[in-house]
PDB file of C-alpha atoms in Angstrom:
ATOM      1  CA  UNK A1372      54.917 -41.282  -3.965  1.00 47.00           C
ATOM      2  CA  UNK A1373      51.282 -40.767  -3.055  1.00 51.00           C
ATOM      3  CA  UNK A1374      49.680 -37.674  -4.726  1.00 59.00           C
ATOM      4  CA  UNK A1375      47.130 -35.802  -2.367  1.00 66.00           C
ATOM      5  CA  UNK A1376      43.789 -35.595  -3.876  1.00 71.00           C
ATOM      6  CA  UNK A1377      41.664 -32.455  -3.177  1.00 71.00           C
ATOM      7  CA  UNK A1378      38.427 -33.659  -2.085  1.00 79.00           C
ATOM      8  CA  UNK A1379      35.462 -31.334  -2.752  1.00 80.00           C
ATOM      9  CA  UNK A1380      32.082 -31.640  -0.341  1.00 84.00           C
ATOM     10  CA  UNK A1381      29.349 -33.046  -2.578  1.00 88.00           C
ATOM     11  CA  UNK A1382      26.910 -31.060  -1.265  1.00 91.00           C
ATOM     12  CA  UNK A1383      27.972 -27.427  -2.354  1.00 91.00           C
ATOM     13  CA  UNK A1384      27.595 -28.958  -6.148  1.00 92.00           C
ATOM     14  CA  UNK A1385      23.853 -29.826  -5.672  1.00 94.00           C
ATOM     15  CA  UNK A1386      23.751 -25.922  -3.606  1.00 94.00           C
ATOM     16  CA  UNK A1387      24.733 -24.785  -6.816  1.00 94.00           C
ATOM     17  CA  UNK A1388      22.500 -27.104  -9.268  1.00 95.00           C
ATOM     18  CA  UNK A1389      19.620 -25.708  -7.138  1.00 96.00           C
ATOM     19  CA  UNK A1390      20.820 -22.001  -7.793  1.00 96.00           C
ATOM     20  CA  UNK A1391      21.025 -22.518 -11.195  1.00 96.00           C
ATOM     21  CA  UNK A1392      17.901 -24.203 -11.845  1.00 96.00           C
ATOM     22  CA  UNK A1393      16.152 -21.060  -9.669  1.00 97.00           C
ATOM     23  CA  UNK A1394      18.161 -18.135 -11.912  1.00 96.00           C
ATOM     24  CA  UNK A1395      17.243 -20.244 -14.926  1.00 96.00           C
ATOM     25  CA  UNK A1396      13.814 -19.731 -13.683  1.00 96.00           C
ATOM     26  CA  UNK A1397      14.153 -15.902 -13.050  1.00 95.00           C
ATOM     27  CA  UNK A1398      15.489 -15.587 -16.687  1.00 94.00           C
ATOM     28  CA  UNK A1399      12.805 -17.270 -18.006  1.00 94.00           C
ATOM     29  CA  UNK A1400      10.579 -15.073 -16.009  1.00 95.00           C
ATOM     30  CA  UNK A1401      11.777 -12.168 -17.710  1.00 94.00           C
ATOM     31  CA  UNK A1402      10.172 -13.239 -21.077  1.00 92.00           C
ATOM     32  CA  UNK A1403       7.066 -14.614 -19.273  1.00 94.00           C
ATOM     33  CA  UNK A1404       5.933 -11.327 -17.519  1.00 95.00           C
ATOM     34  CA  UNK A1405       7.077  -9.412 -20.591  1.00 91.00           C
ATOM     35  CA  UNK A1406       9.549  -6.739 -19.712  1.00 92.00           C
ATOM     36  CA  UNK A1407      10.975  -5.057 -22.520  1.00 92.00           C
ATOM     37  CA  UNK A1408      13.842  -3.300 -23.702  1.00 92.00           C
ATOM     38  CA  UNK A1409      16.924  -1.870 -21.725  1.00 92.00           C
ATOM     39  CA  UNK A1410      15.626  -3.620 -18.373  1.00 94.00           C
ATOM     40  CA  UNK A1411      14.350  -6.848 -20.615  1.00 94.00           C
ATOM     41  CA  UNK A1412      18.039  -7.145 -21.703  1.00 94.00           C
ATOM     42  CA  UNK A1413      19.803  -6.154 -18.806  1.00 94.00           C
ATOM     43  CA  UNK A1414      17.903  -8.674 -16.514  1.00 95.00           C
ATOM     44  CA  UNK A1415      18.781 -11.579 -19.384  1.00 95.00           C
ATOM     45  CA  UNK A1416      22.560 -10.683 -19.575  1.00 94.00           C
ATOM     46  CA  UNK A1417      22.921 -10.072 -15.524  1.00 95.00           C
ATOM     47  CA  UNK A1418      21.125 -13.760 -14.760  1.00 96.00           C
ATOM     48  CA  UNK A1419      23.257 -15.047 -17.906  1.00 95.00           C
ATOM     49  CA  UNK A1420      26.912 -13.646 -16.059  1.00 92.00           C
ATOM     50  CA  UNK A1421      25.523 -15.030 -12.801  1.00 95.00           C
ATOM     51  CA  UNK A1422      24.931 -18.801 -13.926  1.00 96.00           C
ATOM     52  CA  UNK A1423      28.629 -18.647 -16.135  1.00 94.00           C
ATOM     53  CA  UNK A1424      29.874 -17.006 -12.676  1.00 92.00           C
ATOM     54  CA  UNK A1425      28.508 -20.432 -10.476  1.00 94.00           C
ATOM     55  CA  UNK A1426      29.377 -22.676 -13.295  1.00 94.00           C
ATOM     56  CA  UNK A1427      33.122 -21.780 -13.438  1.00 91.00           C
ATOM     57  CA  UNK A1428      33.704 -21.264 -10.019  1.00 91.00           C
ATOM     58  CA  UNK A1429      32.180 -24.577  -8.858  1.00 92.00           C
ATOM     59  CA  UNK A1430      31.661 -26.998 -12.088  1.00 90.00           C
ATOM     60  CA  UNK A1431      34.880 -25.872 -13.261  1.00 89.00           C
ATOM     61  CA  UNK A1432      36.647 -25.726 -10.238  1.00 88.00           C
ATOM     62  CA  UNK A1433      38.230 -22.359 -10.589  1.00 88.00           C
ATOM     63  CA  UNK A1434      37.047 -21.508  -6.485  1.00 87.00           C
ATOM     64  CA  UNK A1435      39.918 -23.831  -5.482  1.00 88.00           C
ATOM     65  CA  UNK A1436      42.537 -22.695  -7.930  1.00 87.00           C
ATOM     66  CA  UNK A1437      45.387 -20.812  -7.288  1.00 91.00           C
ATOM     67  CA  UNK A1438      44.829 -16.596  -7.247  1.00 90.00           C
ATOM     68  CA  UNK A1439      47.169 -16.195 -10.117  1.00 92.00           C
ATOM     69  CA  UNK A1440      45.846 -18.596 -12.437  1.00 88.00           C
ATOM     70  CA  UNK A1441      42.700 -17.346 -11.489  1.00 87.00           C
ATOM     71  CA  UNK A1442      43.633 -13.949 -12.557  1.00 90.00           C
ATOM     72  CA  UNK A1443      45.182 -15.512 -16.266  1.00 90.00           C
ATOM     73  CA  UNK A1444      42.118 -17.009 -17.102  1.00 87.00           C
ATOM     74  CA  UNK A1445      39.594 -14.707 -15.646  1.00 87.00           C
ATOM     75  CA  UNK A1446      41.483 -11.320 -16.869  1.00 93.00           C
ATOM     76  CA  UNK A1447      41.260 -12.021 -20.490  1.00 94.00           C
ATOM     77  CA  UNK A1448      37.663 -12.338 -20.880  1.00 91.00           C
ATOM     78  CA  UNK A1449      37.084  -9.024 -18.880  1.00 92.00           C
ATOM     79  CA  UNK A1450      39.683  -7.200 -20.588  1.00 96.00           C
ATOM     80  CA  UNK A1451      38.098  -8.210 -24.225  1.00 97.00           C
ATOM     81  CA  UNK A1452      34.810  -7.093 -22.384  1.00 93.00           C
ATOM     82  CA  UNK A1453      35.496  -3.482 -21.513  1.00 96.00           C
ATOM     83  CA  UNK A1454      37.095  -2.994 -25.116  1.00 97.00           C
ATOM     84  CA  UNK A1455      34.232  -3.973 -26.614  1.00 97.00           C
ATOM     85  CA  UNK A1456      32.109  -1.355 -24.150  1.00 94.00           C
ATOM     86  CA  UNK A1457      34.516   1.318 -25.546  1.00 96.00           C
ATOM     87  CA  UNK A1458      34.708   0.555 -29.007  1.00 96.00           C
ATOM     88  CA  UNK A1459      30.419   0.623 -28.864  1.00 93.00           C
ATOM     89  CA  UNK A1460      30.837   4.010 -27.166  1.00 93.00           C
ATOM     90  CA  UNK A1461      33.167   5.643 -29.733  1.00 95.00           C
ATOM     91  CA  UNK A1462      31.544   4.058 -32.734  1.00 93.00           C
ATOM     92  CA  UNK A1463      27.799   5.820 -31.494  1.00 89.00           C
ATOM     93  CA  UNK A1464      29.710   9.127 -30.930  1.00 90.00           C
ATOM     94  CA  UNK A1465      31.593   9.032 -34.425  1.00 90.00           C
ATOM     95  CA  UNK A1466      27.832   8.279 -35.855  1.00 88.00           C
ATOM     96  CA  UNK A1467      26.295  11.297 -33.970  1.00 88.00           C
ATOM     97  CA  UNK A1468      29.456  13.495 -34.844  1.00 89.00           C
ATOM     98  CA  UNK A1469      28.755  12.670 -38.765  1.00 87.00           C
ATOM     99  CA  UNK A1470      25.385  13.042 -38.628  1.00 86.00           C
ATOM    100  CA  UNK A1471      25.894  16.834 -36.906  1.00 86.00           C
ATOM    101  CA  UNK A1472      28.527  17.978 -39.344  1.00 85.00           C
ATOM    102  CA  UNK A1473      27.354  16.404 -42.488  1.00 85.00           C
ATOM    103  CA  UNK A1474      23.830  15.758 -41.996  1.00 82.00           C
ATOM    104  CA  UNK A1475      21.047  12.863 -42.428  1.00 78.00           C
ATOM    105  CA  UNK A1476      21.877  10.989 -45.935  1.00 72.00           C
ATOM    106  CA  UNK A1477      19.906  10.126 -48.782  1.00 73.00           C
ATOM    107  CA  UNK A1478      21.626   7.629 -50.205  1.00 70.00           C
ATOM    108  CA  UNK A1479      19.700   4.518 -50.405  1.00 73.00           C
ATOM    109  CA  UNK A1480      22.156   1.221 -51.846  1.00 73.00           C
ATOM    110  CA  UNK A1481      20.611  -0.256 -55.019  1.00 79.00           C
ATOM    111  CA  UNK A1482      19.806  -4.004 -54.315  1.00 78.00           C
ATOM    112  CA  UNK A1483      22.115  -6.292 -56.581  1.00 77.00           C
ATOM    113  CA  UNK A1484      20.754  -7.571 -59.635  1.00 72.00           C
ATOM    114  CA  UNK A1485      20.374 -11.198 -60.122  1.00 65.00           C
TER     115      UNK A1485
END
């Protein structure tokens, strides 16, 4: 019994290599011309997702995978994602709901003694 072997084209790996060595090069680009804050990180996480995006679609051949195990493996991650995204959002609004009832506190924590 012969088993069919799925042959990829050689080329789309080095089309991919060469995108990822360019939106290395944006990334680092962010730190060279200096942005800072919300954009500095927002530029760093979106060319982050879109190297891990080329490198499991292609590298790890996940382009040429079946639709439901695409979904099993991809799901997860995003799922974890989006509950993390709500947990941040209800832990800054239980923060700013203590600090309107009960007010700025005082209390400083003593350092522990050696």
């Amino acid at each position: 019994m012969a088993q069919e072997q799925q042959q990829h084209p050689l080329a789309i790996y080095f089309w991919i290599w060469g995108l990822l060595f360019v939106v290395s090069t944006l990334s680092y680009m962010v730190d060279y011309i200096g942005f800072q804050g919300y954009l500095r990180w927002t530029l760093i996480l979106v060319f982050m997702f879109i190297k891990a995006g080329f490198i499991i679609a292609i590298f790890m051949h996940m382009t040429w995978e079946r639709r439901a195990l695409q979904l099993a493996i991809l799901v997860p991650p995003v799922a974890i994602l989006v509950l993390i995204g709500l947990m941040s959002l209800e832990g800054d609004y239980t923060f700013l709901t203590r600090i309107e009832f009960f007010g700025e506190s005082s209390f400083v924590p003593e350092s522990p003694h050696h």
